[in-house]
Each structure stands twice: as structure tokens, then as C-alpha cells.
PDB file of C-alpha atoms in Angstrom:
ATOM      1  CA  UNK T   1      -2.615  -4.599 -22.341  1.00  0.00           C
ATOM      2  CA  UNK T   2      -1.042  -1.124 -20.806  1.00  0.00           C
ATOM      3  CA  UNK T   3      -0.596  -1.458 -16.850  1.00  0.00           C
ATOM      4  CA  UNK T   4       1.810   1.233 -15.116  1.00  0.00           C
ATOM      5  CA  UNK T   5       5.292  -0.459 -13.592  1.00  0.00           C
ATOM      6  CA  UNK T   6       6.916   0.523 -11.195  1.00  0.00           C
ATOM      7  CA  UNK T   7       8.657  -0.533  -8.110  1.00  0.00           C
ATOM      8  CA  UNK T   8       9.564   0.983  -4.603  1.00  0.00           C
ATOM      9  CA  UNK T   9      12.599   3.111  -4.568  1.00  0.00           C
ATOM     10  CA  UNK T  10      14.962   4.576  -2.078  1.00  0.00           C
ATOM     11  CA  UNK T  11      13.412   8.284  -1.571  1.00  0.00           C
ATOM     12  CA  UNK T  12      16.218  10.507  -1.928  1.00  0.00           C
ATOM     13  CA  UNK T  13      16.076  10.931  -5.823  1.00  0.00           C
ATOM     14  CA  UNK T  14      13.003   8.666  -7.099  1.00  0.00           C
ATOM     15  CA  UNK T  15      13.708   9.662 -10.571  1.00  0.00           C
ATOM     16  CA  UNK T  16      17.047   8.564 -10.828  1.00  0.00           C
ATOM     17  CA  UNK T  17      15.957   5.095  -9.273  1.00  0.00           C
ATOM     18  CA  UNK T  18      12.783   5.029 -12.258  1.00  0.00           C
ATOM     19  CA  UNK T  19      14.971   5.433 -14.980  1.00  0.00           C
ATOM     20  CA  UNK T  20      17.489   2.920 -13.706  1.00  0.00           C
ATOM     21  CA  UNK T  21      14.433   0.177 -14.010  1.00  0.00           C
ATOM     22  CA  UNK T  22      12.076   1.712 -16.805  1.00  0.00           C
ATOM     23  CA  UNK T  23       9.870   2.610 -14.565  1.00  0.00           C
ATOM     24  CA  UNK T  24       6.502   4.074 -15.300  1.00  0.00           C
ATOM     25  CA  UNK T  25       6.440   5.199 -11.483  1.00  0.00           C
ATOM     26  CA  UNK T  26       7.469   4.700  -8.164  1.00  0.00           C
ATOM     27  CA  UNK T  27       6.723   4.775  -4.548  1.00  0.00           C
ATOM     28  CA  UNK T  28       8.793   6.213  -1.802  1.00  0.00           C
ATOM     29  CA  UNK T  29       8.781   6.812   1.687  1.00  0.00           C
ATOM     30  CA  UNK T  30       8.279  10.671   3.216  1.00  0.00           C
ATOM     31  CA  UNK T  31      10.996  10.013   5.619  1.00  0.00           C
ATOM     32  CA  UNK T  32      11.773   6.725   8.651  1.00  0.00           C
ATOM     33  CA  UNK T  33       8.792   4.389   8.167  1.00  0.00           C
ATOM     34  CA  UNK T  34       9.415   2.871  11.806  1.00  0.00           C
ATOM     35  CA  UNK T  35       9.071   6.426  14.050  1.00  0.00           C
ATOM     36  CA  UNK T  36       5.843   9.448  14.033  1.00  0.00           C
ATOM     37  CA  UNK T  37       8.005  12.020  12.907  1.00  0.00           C
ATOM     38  CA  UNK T  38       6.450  14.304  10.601  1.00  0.00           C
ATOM     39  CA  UNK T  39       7.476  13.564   6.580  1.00  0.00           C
ATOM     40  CA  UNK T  40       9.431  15.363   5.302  1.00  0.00           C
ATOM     41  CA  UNK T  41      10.815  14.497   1.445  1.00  0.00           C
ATOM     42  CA  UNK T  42      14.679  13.537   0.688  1.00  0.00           C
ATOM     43  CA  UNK T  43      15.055  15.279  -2.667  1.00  0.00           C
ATOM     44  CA  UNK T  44      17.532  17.942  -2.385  1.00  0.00           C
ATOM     45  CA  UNK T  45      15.374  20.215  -4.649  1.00  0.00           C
ATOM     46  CA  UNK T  46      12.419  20.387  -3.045  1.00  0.00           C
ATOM     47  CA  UNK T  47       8.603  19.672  -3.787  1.00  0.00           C
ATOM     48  CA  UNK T  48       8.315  21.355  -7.142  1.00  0.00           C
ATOM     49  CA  UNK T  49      11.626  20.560  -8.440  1.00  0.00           C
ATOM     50  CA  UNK T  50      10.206  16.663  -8.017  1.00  0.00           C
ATOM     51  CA  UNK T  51       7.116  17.586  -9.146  1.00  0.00           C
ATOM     52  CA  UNK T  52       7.669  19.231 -12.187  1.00  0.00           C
ATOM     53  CA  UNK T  53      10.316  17.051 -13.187  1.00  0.00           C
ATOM     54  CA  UNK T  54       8.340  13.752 -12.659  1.00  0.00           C
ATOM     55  CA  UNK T  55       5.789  14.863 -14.339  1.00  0.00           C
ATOM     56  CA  UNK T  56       8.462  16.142 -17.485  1.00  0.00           C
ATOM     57  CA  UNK T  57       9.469  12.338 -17.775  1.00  0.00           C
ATOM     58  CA  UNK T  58       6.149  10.860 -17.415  1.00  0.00           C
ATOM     59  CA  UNK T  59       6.799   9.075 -13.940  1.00  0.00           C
ATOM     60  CA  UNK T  60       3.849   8.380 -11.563  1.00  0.00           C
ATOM     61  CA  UNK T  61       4.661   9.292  -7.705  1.00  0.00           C
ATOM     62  CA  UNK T  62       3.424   7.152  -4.847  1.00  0.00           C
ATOM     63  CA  UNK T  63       3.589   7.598  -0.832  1.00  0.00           C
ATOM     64  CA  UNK T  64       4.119   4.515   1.414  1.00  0.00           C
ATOM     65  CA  UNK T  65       2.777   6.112   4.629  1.00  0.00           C
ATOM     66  CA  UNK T  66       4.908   4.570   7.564  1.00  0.00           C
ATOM     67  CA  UNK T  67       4.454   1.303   8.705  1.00  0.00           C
ATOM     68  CA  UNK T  68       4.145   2.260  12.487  1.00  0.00           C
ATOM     69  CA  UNK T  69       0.784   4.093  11.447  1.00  0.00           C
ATOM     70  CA  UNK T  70      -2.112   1.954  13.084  1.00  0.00           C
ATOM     71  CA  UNK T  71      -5.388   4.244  12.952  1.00  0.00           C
ATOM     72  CA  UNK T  72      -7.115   1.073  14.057  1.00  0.00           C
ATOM     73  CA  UNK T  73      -5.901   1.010  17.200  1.00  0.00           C
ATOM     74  CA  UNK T  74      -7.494   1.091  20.781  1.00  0.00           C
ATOM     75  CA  UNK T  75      -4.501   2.667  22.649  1.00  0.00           C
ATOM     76  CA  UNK T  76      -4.984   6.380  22.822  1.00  0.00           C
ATOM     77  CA  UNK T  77      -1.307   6.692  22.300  1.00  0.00           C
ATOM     78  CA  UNK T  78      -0.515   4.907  19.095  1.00  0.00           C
ATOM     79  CA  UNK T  79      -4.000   6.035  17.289  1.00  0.00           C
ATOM     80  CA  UNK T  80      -3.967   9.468  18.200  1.00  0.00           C
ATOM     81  CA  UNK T  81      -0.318  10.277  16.797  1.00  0.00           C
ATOM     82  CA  UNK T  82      -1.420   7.753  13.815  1.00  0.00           C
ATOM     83  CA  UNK T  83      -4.223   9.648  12.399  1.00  0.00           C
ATOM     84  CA  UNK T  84      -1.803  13.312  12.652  1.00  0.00           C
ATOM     85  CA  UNK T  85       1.131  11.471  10.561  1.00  0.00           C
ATOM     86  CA  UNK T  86      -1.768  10.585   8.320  1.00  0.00           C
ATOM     87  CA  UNK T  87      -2.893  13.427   7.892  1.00  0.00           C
ATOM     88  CA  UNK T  88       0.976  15.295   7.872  1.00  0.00           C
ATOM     89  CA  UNK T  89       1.465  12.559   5.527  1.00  0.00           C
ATOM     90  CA  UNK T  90      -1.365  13.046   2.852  1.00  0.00           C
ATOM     91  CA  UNK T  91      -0.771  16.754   3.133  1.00  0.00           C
ATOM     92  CA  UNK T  92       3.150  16.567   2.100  1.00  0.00           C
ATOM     93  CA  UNK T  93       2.296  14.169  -0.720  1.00  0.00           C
ATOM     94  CA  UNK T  94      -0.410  16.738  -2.170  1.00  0.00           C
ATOM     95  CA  UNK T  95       2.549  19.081  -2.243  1.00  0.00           C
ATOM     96  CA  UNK T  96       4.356  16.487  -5.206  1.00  0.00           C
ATOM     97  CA  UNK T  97       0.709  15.393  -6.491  1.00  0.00           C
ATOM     98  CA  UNK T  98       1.292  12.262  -5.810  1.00  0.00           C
ATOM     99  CA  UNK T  99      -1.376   9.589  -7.206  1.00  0.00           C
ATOM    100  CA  UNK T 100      -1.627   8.134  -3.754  1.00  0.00           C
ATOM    101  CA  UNK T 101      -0.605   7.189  -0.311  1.00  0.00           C
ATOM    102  CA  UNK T 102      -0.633   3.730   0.661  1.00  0.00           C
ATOM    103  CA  UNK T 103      -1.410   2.846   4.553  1.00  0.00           C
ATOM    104  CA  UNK T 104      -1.923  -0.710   5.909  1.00  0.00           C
ATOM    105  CA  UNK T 105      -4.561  -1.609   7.686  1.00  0.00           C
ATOM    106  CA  UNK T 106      -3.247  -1.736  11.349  1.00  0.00           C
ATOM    107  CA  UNK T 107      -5.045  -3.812  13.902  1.00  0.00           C
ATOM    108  CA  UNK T 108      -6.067  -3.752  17.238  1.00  0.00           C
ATOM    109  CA  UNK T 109      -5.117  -5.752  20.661  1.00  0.00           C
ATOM    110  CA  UNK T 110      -5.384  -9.605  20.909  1.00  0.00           C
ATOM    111  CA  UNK T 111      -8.310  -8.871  23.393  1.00  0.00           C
ATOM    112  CA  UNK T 112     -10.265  -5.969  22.050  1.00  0.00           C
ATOM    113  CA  UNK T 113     -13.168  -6.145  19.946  1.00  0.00           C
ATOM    114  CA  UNK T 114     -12.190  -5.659  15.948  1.00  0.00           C
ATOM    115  CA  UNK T 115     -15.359  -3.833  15.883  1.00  0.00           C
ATOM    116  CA  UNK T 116     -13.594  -1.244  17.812  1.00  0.00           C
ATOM    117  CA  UNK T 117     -10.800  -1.391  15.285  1.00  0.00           C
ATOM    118  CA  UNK T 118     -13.288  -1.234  12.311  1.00  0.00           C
ATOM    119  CA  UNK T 119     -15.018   1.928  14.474  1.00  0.00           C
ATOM    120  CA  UNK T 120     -11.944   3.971  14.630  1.00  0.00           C
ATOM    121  CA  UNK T 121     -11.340   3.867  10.704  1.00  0.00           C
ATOM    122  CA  UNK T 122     -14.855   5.131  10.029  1.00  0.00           C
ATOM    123  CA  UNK T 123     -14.083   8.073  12.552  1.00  0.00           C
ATOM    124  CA  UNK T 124     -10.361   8.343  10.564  1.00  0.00           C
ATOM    125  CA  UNK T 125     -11.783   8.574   7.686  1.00  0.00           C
ATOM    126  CA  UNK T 126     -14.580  10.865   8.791  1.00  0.00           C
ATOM    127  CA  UNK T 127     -12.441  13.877   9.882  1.00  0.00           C
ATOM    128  CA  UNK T 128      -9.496  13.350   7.189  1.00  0.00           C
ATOM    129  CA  UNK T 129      -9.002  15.998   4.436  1.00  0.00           C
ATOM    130  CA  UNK T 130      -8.075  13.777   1.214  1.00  0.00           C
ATOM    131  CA  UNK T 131      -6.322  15.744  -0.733  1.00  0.00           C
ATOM    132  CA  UNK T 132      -4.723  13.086  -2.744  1.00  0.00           C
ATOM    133  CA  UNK T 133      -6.084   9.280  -2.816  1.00  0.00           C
ATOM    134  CA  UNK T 134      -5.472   7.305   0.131  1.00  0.00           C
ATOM    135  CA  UNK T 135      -5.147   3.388  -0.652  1.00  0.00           C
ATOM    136  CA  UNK T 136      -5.543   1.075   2.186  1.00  0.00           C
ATOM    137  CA  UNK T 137      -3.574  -2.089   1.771  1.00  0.00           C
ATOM    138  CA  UNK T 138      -3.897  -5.500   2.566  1.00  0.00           C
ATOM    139  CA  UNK T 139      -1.594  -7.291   5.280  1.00  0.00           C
ATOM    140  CA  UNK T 140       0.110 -10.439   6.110  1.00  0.00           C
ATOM    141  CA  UNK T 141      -0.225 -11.803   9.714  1.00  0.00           C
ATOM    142  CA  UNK T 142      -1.935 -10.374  13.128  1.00  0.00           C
ATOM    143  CA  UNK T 143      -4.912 -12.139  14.321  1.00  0.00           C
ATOM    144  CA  UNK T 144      -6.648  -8.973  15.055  1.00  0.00           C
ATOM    145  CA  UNK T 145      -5.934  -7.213  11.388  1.00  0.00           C
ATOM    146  CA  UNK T 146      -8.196  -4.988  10.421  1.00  0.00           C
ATOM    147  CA  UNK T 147      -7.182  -6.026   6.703  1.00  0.00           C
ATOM    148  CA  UNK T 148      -6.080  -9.745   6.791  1.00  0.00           C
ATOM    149  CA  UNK T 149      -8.774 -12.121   5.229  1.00  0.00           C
ATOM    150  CA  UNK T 150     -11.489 -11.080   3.166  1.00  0.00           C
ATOM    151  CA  UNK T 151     -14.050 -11.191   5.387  1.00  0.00           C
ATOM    152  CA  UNK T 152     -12.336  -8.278   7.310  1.00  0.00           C
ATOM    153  CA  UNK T 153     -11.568  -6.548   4.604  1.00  0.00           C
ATOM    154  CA  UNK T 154     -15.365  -6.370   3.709  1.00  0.00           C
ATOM    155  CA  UNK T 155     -15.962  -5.130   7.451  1.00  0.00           C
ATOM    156  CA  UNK T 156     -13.297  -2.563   7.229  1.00  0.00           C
ATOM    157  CA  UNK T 157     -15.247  -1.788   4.237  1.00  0.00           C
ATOM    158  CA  UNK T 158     -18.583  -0.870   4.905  1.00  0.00           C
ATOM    159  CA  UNK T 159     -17.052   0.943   8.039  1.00  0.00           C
ATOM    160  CA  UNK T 160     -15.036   3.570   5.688  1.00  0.00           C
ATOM    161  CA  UNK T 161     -18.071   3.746   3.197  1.00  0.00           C
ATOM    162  CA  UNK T 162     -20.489   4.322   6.742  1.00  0.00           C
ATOM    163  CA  UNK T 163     -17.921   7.759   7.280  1.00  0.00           C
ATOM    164  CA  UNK T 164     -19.486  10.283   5.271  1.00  0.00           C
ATOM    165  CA  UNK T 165     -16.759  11.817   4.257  1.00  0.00           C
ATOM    166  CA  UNK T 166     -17.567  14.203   0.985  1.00  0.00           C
ATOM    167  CA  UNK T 167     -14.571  13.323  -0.795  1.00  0.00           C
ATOM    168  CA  UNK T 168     -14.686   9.166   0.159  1.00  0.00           C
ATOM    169  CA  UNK T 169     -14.133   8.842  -3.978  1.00  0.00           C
ATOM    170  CA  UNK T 170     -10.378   9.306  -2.819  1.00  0.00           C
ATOM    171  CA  UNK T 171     -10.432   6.282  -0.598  1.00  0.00           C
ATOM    172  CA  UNK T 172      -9.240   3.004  -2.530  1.00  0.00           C
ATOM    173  CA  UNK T 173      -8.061  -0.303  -2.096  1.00  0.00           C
ATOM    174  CA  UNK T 174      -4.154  -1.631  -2.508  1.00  0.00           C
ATOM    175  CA  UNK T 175      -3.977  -5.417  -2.998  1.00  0.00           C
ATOM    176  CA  UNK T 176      -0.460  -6.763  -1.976  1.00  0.00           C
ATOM    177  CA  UNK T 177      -0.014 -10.832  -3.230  1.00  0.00           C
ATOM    178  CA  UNK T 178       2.717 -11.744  -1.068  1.00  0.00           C
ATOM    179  CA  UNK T 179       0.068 -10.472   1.971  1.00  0.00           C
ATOM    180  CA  UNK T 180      -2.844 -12.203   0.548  1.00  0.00           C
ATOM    181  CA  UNK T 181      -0.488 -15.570   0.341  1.00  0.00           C
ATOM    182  CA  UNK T 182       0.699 -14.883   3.797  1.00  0.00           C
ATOM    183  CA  UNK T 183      -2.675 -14.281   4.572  1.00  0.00           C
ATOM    184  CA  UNK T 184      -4.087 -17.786   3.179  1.00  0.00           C
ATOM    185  CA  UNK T 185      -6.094 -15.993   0.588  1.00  0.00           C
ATOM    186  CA  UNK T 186      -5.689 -18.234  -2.807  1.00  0.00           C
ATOM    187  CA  UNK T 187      -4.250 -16.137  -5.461  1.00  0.00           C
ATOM    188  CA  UNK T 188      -5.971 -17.068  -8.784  1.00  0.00           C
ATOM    189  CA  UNK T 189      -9.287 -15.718  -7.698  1.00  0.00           C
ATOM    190  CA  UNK T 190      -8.226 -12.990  -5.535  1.00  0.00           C
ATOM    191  CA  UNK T 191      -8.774  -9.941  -7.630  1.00  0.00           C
ATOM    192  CA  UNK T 192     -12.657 -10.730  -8.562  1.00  0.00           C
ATOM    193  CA  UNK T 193     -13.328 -11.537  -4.642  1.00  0.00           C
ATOM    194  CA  UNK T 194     -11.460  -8.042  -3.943  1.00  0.00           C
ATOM    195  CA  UNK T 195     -13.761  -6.091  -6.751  1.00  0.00           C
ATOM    196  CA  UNK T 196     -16.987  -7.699  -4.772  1.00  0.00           C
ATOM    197  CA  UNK T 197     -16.090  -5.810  -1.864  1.00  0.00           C
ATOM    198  CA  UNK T 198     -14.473  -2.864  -2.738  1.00  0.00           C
ATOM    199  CA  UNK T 199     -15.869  -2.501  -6.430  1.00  0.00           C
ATOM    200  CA  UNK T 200     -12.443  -1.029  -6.345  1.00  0.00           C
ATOM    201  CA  UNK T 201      -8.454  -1.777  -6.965  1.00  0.00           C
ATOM    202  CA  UNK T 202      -6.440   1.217  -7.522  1.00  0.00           C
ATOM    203  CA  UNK T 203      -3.067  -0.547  -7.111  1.00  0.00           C
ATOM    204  CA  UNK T 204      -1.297  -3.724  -7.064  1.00  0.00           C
ATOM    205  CA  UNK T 205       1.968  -4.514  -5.044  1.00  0.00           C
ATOM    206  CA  UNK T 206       3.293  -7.174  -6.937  1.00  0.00           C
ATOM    207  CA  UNK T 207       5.498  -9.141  -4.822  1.00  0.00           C
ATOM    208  CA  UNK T 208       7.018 -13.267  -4.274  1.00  0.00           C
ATOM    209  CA  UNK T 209       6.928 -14.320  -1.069  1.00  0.00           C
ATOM    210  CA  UNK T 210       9.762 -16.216   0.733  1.00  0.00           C
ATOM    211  CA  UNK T 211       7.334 -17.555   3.149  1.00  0.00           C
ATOM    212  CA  UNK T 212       4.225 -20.456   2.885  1.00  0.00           C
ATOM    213  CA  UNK T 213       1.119 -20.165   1.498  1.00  0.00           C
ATOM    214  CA  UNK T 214      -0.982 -19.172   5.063  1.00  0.00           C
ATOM    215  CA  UNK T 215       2.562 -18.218   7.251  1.00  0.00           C
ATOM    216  CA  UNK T 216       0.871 -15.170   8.410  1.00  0.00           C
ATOM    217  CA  UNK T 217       5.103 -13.566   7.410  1.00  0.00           C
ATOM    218  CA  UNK T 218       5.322 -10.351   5.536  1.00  0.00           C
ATOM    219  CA  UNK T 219       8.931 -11.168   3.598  1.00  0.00           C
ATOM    220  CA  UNK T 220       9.024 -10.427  -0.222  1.00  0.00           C
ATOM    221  CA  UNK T 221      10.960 -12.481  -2.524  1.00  0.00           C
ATOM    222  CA  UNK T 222      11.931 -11.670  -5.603  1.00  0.00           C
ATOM    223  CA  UNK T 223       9.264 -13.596  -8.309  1.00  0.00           C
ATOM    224  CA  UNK T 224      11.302 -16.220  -9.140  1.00  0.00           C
ATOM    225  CA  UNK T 225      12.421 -17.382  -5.647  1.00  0.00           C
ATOM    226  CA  UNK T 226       9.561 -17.870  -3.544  1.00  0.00           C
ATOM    227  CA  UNK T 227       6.980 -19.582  -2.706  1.00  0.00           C
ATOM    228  CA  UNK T 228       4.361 -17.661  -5.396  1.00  0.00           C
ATOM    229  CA  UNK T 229       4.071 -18.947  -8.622  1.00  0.00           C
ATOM    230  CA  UNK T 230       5.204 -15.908 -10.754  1.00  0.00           C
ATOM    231  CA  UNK T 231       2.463 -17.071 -13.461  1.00  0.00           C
ATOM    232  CA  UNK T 232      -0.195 -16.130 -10.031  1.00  0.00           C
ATOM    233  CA  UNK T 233       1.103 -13.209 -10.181  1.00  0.00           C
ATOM    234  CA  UNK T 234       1.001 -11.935 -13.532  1.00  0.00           C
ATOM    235  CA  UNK T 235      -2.535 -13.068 -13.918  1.00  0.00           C
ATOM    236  CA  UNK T 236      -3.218 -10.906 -10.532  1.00  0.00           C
ATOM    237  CA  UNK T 237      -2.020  -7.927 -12.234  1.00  0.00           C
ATOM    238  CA  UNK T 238      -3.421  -8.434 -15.688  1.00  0.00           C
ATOM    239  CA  UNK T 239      -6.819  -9.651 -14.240  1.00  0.00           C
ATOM    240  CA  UNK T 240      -6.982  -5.724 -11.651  1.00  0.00           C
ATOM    241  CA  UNK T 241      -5.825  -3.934 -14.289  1.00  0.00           C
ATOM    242  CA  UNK T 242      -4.101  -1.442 -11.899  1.00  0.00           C
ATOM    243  CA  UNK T 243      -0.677   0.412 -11.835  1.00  0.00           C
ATOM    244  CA  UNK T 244       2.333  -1.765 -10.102  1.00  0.00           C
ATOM    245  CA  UNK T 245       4.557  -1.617  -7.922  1.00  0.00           C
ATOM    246  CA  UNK T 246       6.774  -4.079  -7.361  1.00  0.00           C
ATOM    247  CA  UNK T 247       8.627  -3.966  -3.348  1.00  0.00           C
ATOM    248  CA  UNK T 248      10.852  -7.156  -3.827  1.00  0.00           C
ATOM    249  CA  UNK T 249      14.552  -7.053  -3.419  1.00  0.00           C
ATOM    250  CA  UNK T 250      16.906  -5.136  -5.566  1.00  0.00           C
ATOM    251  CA  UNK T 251      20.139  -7.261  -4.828  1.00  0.00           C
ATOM    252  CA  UNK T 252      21.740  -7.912  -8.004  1.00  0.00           C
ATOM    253  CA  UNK T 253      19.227  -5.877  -9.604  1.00  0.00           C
ATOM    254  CA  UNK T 254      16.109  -8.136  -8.931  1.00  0.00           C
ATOM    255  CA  UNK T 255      13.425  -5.495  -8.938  1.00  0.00           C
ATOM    256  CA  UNK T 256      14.751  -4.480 -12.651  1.00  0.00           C
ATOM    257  CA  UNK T 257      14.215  -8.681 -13.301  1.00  0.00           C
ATOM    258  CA  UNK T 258      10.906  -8.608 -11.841  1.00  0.00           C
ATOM    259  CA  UNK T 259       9.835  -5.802 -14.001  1.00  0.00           C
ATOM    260  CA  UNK T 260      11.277  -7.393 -17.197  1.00  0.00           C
ATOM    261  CA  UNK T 261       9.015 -10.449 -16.182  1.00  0.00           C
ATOM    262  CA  UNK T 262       5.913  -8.796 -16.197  1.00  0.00           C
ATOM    263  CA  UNK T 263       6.789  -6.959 -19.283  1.00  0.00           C
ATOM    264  CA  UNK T 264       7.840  -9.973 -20.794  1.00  0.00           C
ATOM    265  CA  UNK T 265       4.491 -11.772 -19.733  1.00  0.00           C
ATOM    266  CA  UNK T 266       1.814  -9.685 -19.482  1.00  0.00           C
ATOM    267  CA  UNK T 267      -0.739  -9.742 -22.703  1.00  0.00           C
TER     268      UNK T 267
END
């Protein structure tokens, strides 16, 4: 079997950080993931510099949009300057033709409605320009995710498909299995449950978690010291079928070791 590795890399020079793993591609931030500020990319020589030279080696690009994006959201404040980064941030990775941005799911207020929540991504999606795919992810914890469990997942769902947006084809689904763990969702069966809903994975984030099955606690591990057992998650990726990215920490080299796992055991 031929999945796409990869793993997330610090942004100013990708490449460099793909050929120190073996990567097949990797996934970057467009600059801070915790303010609005608009992206703007870290490699000294520029959009097609990157994008001519990735391409040279054969290395797939990803965008992490930031994590303080929350399109979901009731407050005027935070969803308003959410869907603009979106959209500054989907523009910036057209400009390295990336194969797509990943965005979490956000979530709204302990006492609002989710259907509110699940109303605002169907107008977000509605007005976006897509020039590139955008992949919504999964997430850990928040009682009021838009993306937690399943069952709001399938909500979320049938809001973005309800949009009408002509070019919806570029909308796909990112399933994280240190998020689904967190989230209480069982592993083994998680990628056929996913495919019911979305009829759609377009990439995995292959990740340990140092945290409980059902802790609600977004904190990657590398494979082999957490609380996933890395046989879970090799059958996750081998069972989507998806390109990979692994996000777990590179102390002492541990993304490279994750990597070589799933080369090592993947049929």
C-alpha cells in the first residue's frame, strides 16, 4: 500500500525539514497560529521559489490555518475576523498550490444553540472562494464543538453540504486520532463511521496521545508513549487510505521515529 508521509514542520524552510524525515510532504503554518494577522509565508524566497522547488522534489504542501480561527462562533468579533483570515489564508496557500488548508472546527458558547454554530459554517462556506481544498478537522474537548463526536460532525455536515457553494468538491474532511481519542470516539472503527458521514477523508493526522481515552485534552505524544495503541493507529491510516501527517513531537527526532513506524508497518 502507497499512503503520502509527512509530518508538520517549522515554516521557515519546509523543504529542508521534508528531507530531514523522508517526507512525502508537509504542513506548515502561514505565520502565528494564536493571533488574526494576515499569513504571510516564512521562506526567504518567496511563493514560487517554494513552489517550484517543492514540486522539483516531489513534496506535497499543506496549510494549518490558525488555531484562533472559530467561523462557528456567535460573537460578532471572533467570527467576523475568522472567516477574513480564512479567506486571507486559502488565498496565500493558492499562491504555493498547496493540496489543502486544514481548519478545526471551532465551537460556539456554553449557552448558545450549536445550531447557531452549525448555521454560521453553512453561511462560511457559502460566500468562500475555494481556491485550494479546505479540510475541516476533527477536535479534542469543548462541549459546544462543532466537530467533537460524530454525531456533530454529521450535523456540521449536512450544514456545509446545505451551502451551495459551486465549488463544495473542495470541502473535505481531516480526521485527527489523538482528537477522536480525546474525544471518546473508539479508534478501530473510526474511519468507516467517518466515510458514512462525509463519504470523504482527504487526510489523516496521525498522532499518540499523552492523555486518556475520553480526556476531552488535545496533547500529542509521540506513538510509542501514549495512551494510543500505535497498532490503532496504523490500521487508521491504512484503513482511510489518505496522505499523513504526523504533528507529534520532534525531541530527539521523534517525528522521524514515528514515520519509520508507519513505514515499517503499514502493508
Amino acid at each position: 500500500m502507497t499512503v503520502k508521509l509527512g509530518a508538520h514542520v517549522d515554516q521557515e524552510d519546509p523543504l529542508a525539514e521534508a528531507a530531514d524525515r523522508g517526507a512525502d510532504l508537509v504542513q506548515f503554518f502561514l505565520g502565528n497560529p494564536q493571533d488574526y494577522k494576515a499569513p504571510k509565508l516564512a521562506y526567504g524566497d518567496g511563493e514560487d521559489a517554494l513552489k517550484e522547488r517543492a514540486a522539483a522534489a516531489g513534496v506535497d504542501l499543506y496549510v494549518h490555518a490558525p488555531y484562533r480561527l472559530n467561523v462557528a462562533n456567535t460573537n460578532n468579533r471572533i467570527r467576523i475576523p475568522s472567516r477574513k483570515l480564512l479567506q486571507q489564508t486559502l488565498d496565500k496557500a493558492a499562491e504555493i498550490d498547496v493540496k489543502g488548508v486544514i481548519v478545526h472546527g471551532g465551537h460556539v458558547g456554553d449557552e448558545d444553540d450549536p445550531e447557531a454554530g452549525f448555521d454560521n459554517w453553512r453561511k462560511c462556506i457559502e460566500r468562500a472562494e475555494l481556491p485550494v481544498p479546505l479540510l475541516i478537522e476533527n477536535t479534542a474537548g469543548g462541549e459546544n464543538a462543532m466537530a467533537r463526536q460524530l454525531e456533530r460532525i454529521e450535523r456540521l455536515w449536512e450544514a456545509v453540504q446545505a451551502s451551495g457553494n459551486d465549488r463544495l468538491e473542495n470541502v473535505g474532511f481531516c480526521l485527527d486520532t489523538c482528537h477522536f481519542h480525546a474525544a471518546g470516539e473508539e479508534l478501530p472503527t473510526i474511519v468507516e463511521r467517518v466515510l458514512a458521514i462525509t463519504g470523504r477523508i482527504d487526510l489523516v493526522h496521525a498522532n499518540g496521545s499523552r492523555d486518556e481515552f475520553g480526556s476531552g485534552a488535545d496533547r500529542h505524544s509521540n506513538f510509542e508513549d501514549g495512551h494510543i495503541d500505535p497498532a490503532d493507529i496504523v490500521a487508521v491510516v491504512q484503513t482511510a487510505g489518505a496522505p499523513v501527517v504526523v504533528e507529534t513531537p520532534n525531541a530527539d527526532n521523534g517525528q522521524k521515529a514515528d514515520l519509520d513506524y508507519l513505514r515499517a508497518h503499514l502493508t
